[in-house]
Coordinates of C-alpha atoms and ligand atoms in Angstrom, one line a residue:
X4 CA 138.7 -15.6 -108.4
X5 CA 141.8 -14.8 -110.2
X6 CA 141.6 -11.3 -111.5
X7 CA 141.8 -10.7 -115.4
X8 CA 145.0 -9.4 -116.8
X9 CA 143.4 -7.2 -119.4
X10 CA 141.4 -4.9 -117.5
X11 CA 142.1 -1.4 -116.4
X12 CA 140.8 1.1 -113.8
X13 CA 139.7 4.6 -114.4
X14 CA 138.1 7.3 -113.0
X15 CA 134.7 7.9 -113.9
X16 CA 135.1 11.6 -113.5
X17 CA 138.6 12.3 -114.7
X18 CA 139.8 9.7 -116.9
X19 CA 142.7 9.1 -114.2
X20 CA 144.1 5.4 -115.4
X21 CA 145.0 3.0 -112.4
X22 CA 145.9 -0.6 -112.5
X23 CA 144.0 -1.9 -108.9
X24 CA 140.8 -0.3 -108.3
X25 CA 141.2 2.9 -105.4
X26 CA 138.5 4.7 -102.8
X27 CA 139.7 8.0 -104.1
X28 CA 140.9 9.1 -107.2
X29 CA 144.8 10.6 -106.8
X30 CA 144.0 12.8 -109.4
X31 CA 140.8 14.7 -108.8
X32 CA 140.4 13.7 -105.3
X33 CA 136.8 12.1 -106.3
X34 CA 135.2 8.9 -104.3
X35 CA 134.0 5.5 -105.6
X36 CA 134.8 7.0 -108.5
X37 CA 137.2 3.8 -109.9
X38 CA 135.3 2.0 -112.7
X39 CA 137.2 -1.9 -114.7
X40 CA 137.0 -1.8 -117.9
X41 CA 138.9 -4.2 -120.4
X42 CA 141.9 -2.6 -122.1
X43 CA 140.6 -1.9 -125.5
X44 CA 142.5 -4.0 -128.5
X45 CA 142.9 -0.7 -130.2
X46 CA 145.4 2.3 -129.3
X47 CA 143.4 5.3 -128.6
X48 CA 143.5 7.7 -131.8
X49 CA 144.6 5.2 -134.3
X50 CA 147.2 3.1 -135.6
X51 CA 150.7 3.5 -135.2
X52 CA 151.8 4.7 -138.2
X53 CA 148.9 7.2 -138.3
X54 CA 149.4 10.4 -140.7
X55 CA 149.2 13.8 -139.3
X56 CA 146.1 15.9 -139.3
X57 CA 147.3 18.1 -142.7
X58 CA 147.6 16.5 -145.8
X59 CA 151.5 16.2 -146.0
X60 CA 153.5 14.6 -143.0
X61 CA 156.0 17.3 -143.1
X62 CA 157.6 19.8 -140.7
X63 CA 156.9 23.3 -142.3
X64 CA 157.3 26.7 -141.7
X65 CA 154.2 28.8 -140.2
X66 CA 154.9 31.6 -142.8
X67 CA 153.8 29.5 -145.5
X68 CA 150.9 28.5 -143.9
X69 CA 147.9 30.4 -145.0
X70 CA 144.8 31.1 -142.3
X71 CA 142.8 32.5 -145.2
X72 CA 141.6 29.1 -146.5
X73 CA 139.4 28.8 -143.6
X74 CA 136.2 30.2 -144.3
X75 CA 134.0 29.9 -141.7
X76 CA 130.5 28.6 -142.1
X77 CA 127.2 30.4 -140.4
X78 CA 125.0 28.4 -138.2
X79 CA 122.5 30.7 -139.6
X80 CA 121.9 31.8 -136.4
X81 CA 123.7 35.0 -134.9
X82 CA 124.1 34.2 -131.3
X83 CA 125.4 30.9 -132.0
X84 CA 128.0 32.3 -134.7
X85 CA 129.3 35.1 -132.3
X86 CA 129.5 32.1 -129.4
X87 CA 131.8 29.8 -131.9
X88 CA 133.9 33.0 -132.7
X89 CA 132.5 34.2 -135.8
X90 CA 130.6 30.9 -137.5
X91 CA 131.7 27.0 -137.5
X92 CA 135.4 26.3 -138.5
X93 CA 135.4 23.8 -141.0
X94 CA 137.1 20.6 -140.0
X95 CA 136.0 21.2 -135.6
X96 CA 135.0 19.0 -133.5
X97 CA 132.1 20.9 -131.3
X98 CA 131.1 19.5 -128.5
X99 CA 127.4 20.9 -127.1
X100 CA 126.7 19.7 -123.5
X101 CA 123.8 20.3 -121.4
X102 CA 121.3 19.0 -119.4
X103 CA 118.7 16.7 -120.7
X104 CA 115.4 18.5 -122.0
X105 CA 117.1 21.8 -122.7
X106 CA 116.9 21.9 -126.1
X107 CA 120.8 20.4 -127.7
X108 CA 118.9 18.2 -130.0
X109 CA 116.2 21.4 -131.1
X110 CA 119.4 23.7 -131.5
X111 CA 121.2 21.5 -133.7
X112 CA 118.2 20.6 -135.8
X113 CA 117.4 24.1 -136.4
X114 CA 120.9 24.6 -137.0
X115 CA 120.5 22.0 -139.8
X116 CA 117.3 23.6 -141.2
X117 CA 119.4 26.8 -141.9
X118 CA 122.2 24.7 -143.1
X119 CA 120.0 22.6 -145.5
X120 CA 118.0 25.2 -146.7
X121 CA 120.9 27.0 -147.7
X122 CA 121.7 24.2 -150.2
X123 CA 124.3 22.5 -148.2
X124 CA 124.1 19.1 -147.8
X125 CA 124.1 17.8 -143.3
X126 CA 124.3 14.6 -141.9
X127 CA 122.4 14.1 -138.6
X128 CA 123.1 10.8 -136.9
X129 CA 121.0 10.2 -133.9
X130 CA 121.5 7.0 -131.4
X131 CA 118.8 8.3 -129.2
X132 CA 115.8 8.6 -131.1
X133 CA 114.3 6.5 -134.3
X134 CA 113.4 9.1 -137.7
X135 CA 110.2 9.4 -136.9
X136 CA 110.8 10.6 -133.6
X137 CA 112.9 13.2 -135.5
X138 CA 110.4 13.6 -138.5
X139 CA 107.7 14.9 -135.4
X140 CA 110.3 17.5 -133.7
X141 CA 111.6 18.7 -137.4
X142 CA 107.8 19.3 -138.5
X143 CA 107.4 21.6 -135.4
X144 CA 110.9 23.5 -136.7
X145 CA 110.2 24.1 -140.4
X146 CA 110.3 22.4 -143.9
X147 CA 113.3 20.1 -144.6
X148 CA 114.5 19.6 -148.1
X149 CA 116.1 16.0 -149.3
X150 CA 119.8 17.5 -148.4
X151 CA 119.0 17.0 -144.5
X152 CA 120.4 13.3 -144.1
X153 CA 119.0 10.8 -141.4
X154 CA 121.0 8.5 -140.3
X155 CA 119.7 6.4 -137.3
X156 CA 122.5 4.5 -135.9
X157 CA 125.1 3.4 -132.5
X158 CA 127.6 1.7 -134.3
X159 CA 131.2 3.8 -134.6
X160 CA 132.6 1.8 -137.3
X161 CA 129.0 2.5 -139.2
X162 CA 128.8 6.2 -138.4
X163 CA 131.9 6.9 -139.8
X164 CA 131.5 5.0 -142.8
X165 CA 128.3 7.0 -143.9
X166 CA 130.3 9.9 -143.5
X167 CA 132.9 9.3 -145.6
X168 CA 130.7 7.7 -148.3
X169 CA 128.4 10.8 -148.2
X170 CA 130.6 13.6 -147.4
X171 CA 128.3 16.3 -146.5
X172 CA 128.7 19.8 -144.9
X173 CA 128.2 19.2 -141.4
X174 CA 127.5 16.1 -139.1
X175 CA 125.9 16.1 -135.9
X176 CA 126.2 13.1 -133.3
X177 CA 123.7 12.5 -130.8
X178 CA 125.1 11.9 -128.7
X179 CA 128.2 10.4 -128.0
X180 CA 127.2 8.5 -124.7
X181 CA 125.3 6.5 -127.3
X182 CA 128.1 5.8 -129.5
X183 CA 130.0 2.5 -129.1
X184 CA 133.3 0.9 -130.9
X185 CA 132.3 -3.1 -131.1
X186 CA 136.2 -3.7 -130.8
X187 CA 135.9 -2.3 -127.5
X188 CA 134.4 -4.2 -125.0
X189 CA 132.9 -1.8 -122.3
X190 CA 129.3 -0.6 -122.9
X191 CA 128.6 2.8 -124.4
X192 CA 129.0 5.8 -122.4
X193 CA 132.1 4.5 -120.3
X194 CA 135.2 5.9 -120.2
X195 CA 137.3 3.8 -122.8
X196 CA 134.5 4.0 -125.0
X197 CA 134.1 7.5 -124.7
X198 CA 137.8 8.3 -125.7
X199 CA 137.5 5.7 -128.4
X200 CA 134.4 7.5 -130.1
X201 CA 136.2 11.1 -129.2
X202 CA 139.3 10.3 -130.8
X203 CA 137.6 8.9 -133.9
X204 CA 135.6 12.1 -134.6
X205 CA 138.6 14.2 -134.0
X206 CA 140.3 12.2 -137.0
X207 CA 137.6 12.1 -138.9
X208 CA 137.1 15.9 -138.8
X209 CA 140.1 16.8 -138.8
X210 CA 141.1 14.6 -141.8
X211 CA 138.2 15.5 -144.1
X212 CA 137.5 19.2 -143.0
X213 CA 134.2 18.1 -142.3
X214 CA 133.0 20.2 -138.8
X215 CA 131.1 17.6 -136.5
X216 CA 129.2 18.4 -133.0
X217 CA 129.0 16.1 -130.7
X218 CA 125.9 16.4 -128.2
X219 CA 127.5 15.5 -124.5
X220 CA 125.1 14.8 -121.5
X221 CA 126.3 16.8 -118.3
X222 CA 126.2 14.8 -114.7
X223 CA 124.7 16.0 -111.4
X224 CA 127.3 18.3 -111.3
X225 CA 126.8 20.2 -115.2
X226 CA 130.0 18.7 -116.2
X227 CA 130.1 16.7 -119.6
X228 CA 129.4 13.1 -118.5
X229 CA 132.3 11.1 -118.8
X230 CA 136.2 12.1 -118.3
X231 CA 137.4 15.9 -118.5
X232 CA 139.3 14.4 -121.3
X233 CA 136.9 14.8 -123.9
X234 CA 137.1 18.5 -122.8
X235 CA 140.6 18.3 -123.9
X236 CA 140.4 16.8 -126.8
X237 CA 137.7 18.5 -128.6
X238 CA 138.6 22.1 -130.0
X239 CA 135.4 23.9 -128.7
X240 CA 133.0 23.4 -125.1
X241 CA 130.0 24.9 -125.2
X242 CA 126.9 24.3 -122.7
X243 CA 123.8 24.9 -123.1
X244 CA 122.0 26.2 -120.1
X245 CA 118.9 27.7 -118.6
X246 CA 116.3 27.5 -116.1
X247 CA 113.7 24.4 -116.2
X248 CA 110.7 26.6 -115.8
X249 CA 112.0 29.4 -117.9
X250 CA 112.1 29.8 -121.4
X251 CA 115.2 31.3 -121.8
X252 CA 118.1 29.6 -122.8
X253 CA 122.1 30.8 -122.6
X254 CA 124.5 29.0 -125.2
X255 CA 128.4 29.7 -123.8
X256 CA 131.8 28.7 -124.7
X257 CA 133.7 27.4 -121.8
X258 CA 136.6 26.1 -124.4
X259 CA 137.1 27.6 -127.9
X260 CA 140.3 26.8 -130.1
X261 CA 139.0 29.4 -132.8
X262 CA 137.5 32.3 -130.3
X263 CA 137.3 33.8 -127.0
X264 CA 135.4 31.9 -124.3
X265 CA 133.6 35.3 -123.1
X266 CA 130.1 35.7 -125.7
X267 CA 127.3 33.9 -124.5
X268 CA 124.3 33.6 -126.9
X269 CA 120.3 34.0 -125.5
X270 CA 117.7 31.9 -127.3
X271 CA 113.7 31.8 -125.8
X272 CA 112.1 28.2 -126.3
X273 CA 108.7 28.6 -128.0
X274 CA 106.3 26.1 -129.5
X275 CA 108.3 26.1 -132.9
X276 CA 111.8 25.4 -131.0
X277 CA 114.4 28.2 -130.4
X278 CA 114.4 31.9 -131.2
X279 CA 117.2 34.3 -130.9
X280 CA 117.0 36.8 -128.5
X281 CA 119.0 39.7 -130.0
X282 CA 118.1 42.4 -127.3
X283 CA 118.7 40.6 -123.7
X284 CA 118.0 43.9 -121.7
X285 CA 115.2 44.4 -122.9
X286 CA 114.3 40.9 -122.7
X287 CA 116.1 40.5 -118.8
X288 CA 113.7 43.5 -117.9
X289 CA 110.3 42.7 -118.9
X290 CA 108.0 42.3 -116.3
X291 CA 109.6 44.5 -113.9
X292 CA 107.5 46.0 -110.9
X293 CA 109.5 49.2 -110.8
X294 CA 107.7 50.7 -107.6
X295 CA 109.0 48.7 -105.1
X296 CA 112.2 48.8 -102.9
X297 CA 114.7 46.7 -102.9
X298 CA 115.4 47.1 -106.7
X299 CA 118.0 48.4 -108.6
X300 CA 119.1 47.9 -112.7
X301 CA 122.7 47.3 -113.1
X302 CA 124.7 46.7 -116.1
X303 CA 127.0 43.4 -116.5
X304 CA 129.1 42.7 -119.5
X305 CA 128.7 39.4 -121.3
X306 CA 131.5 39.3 -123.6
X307 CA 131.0 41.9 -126.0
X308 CA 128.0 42.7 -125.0
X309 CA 126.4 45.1 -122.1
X310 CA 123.1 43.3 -120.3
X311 CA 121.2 45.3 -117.8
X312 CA 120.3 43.0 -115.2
X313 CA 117.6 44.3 -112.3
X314 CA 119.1 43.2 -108.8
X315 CA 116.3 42.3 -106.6
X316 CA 117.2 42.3 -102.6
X317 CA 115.0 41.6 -99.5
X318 CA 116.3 42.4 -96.1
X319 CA 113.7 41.3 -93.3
X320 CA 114.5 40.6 -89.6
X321 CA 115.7 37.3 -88.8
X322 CA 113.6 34.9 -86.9
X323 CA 116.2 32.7 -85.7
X324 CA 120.0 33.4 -84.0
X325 CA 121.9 33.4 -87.4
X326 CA 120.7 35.5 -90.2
X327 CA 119.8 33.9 -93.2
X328 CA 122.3 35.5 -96.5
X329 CA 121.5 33.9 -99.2
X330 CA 121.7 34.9 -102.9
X331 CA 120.4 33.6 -106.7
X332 CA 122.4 34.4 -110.2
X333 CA 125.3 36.2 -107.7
X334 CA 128.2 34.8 -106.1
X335 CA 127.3 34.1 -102.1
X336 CA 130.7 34.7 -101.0
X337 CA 130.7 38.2 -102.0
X338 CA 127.2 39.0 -101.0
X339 CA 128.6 38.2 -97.6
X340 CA 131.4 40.7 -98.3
X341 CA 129.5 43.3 -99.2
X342 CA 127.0 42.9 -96.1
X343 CA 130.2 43.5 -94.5
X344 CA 131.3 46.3 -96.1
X345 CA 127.7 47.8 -95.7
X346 CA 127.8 47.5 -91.9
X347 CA 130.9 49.2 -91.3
X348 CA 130.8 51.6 -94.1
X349 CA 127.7 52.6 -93.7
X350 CA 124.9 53.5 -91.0
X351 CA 122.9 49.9 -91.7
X352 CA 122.6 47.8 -89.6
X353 CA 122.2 44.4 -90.6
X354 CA 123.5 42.0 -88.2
X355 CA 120.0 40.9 -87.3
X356 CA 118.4 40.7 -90.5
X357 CA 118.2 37.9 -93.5
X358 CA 119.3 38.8 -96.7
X359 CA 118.1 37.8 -100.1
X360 CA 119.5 38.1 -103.3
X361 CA 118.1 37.4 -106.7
X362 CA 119.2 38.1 -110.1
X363 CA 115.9 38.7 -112.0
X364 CA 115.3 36.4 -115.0
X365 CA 117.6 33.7 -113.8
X366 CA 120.9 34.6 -115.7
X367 CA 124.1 34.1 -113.2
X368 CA 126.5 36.6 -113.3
X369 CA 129.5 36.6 -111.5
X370 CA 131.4 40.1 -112.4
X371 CA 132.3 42.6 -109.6
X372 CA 130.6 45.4 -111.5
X373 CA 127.2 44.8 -109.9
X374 CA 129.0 45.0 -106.8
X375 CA 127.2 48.8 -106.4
X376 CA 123.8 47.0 -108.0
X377 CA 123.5 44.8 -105.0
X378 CA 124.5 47.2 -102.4
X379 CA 122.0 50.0 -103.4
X380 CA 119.4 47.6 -104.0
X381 CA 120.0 45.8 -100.2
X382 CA 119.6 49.2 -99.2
X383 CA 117.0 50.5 -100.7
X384 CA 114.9 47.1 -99.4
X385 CA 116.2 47.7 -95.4
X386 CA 115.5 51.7 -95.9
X387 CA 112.1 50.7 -98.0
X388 CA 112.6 53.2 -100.6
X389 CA 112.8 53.0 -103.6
X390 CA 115.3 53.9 -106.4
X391 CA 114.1 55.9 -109.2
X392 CA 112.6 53.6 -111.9
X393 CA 115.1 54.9 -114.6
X394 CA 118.1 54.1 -112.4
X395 CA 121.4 52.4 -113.5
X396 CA 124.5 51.8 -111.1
X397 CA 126.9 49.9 -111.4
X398 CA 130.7 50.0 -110.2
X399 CA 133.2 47.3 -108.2
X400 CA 132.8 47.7 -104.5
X401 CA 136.2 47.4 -102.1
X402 CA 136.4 46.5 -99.0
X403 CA 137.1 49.9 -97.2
X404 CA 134.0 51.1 -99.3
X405 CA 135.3 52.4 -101.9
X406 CA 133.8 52.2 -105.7
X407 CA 136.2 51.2 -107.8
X408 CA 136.4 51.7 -111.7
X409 CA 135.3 49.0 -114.0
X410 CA 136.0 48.0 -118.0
X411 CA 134.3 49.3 -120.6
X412 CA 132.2 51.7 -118.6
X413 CA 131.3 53.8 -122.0
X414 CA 129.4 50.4 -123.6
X415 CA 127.5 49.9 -120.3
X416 CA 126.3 53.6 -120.3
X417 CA 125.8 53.5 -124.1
X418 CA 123.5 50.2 -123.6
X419 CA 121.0 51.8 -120.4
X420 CA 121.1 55.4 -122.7
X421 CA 119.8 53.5 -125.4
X422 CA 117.5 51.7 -123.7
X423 CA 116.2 55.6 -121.9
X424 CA 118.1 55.4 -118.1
X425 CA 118.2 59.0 -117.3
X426 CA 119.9 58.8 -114.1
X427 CA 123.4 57.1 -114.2
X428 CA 125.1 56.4 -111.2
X429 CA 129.0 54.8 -111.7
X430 CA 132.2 55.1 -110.5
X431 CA 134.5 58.5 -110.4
X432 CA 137.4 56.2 -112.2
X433 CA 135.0 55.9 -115.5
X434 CA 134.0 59.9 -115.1
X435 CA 135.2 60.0 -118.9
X436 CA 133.0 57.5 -120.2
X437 CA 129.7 59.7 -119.6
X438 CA 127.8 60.6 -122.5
X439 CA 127.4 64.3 -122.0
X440 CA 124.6 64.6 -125.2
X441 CA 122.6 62.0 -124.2
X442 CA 120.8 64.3 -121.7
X443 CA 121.2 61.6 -118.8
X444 CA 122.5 62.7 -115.5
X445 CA 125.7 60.9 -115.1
X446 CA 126.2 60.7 -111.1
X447 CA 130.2 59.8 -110.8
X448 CA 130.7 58.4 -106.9
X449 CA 134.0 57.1 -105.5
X450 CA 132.1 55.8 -102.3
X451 CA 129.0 53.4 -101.0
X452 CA 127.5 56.3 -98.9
X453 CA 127.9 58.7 -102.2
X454 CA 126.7 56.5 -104.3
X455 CA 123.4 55.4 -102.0
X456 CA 123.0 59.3 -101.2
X457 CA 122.6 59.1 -105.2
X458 CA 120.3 56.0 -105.7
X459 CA 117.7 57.1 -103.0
X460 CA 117.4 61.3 -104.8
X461 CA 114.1 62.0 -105.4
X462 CA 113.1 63.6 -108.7
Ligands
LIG520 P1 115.5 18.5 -126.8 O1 116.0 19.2 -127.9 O2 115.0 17.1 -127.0 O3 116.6 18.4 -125.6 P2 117.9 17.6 -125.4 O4 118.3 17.1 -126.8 O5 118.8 18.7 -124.9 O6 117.6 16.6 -124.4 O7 114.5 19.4 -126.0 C1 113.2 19.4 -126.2 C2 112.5 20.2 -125.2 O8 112.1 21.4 -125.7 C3 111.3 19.5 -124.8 O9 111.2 19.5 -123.4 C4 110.2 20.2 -125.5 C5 110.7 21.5 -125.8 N1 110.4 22.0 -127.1 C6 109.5 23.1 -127.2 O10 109.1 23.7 -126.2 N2 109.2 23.6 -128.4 C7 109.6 23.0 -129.6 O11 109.3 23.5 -130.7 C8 110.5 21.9 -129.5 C9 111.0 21.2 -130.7 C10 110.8 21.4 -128.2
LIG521 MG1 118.4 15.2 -127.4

């Protein structure tokens, strides 16, 4: 069959254009990845003699630009606002990505219901569900006024009419996987598509200051589904994310053109949708059992903000030739480094035994400050004692043993003073970020053995 001249190759998972279909992609080394799709009849982003973003199409000077015409808008909510870098920039395209079930749709709603009831008039165009699939979730979240619009719909050209004609505050799309150009002709969700719908938004937001968020279904592999390219091309990532069979959900920027990429916000699912969660410690922390071994509280920075984590470990002798090391919420790799550094810094022996790590409360934290968290707890489990209940200790652990200072020590030890830790164990380097009039005893080590001499004190 003779092949078509007006179809083009690309990579599912990159966006990586090729003219004959491939095994592998060249570009991000993925397999079978290589998808035909017709050339669309329109160039992506518009026409060629498309206008620039601003409202003239002239080069000018950054001194007489002035940043203080963009007043941000709260989401109403404070965890989302500090996650977006201080509220919604009017005129961004969002995009909120997640898996399916973890709440995007309740978020954004609820986002709306702030908005709304705040007299400001939101568009919310769904292609997934009909209005009164909508009208049952929004009854669980609150009373809507008439400035909530509805607008149930797949068609780009259609979408983007109703915004212009109705010009409101805010739009949500849900989601953009079911969003399709009729002058293209690959099904919705494919790549072309995709870029087509992407590059539409961005126009549209851009040209009529109008912030829009785009919900984004994530893959097997908690990517956005689609090309990377919609990463690029939107000003802000964020993912939503959170255990199945927990309640708690973590909102994080992994791009943001207006705001670091550091804050995470915490919400807890209930029956009438999200609620903020503005004290994580406290929340991280409830339920502990704090007479066992193999536990120890550390303190990790999210951000801005100091969350005491409680580092659960459980050694037990291995059954089989290879010991088992395997950890949840912490980085693998370095458990297997510290195990290391616990063998031959120390008198443990621990060749012969399995190791388990967990992170209570299911929040994954990759920062080398709980370094001395999961060293005193892995101790404390394979010397079954157990640390002092009102224990903190955190510090970055080297590889000849050594604890090694971390950043912003004082917030960490204002956060477990606050929340009554009266025995502080970090390291020497941050010895003048102790809080002398809290009445805590601040225990400053500069090695594993001092610092587990420290942990397993009694009294
Ligand atoms: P949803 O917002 O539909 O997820 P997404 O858009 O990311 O696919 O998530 C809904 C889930 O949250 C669903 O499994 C039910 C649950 N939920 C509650 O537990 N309480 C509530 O009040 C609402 C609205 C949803
Ligand atoms: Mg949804």
């Amino acid at each position: 069959m003779a092949k078509a001249k007006n179809t083009i190759f690309f990579c599912g998972e990159c966006g990586y254009e090729s003219t004959k279909w491939m095994g592998q992609c060249p570009a991000c080394k993925a397999w079978n990845s290589f998808k035909e799709e017709v050339i669309p009849s329109l160039s992506f982003g518009g026409t060629a003699k498309k206008k620039g973003f601003g409202s003239e199409n002239t080069v000018i000077s950054i001194t007489d630009v002035t940043a203080g015409d963009v007043s941000r808008i709260s989401s109403g909510f404070e965890e989302l606002d500090r996650v977006l870098g201080g509220g919604i920039v009017p005129g961004s395209l969002i995009l909120l990505g997640g898996d399916p079930g973890i709440g995007k749709s309740t978020l954004l709603l609820q986002v709306f219901h702030k908005l709304s009831s705040a007299g400001n008039e939101v568009l919310y165009v769904s292609g997934e569900e009909s209005g009164s699939q909508i009208k049952i979730r929004a009854d669980r979240i609150g009373e809507f006024d008439e400035k909530m619009k509805l607008f149930c719909e797949t068609s780009l050209p259609d979408v983007e009419e109703a915004v212009r004609r109705s010009n409101p505050s805010c739009v949500v799309i849900d989601s953009i996987q079911t969003m399709y150009d009729p002058q293209i002709a690959s099904a919705p969700g494919s790549v072309s598509q995709i870029r087509q719908v992407t590059g539409v938004f961005m126009r549209l937001a851009k040209e009529t200051n109008i912030p829009v968020f785009i919900v984004g279904h994530v893959t097997k592999e908690g990517n956005v589904a689609g090309p990377r390219i919609l990463e690029h091309m939107v000003d802000t990532v964020l993912y939503f994310e959170g255990d199945r069979f927990a309640s708690y959900r973590i909102i994080r920027a992994v791009k943001n053109r207006f705001g670091s990429t550091n804050e995470i916000g915490i919400f807890e699912m209930d029956n009438v949708g999200l609620r903020e969660v503005k004290n994580p410690s406290e929340y991280m922390l409830s339920g502990r059992k704090d007479d066992t071994s193999g536990s120890c509280i550390t303190c990790s920075l999210e951000g801005t903000r100091p969350i005491l984590l409680e580092i659960q470990a459980l050694v037990a002798t291995t059954a089989f030739g290879n010991p088992r090391r395997t950890s949840a919420g912490t980085d693998n790799n370095r458990l297997n480094l510290l195990l290391a550094v616990l063998e031959k810094r120390t008198k443990l022996s621990l060749s012969d035994k399995d190791t388990y790590i967990n992170v209570a409360g299911g929040l994954k934290v990759s920062e080398p400050a709980i370094d001395l968290g999961v060293v005193a707890a892995i101790a404390s489990s394979a010397g079954d004692f157990v640390i002092e209940p009102k224990t903190v200790c955190f510090g970055e652990v080297g590889l000849s043993g050594e604890v090694r200072g971390v950043t912003q020590a004082q917030r960490r030890i204002t956060e477990a003073v606050n929340l009554g830790f009266t025995r502080i164990v970090y390291p020497y380097a941050n010895k003048n970020a102790e809080i002398k009039e809290s009445g805590a005893e601040f225990i400053a080590v500069s090695d594993i053995n001092e610092a587990l001499r420290a942990v397993s004190r009694k009294g």
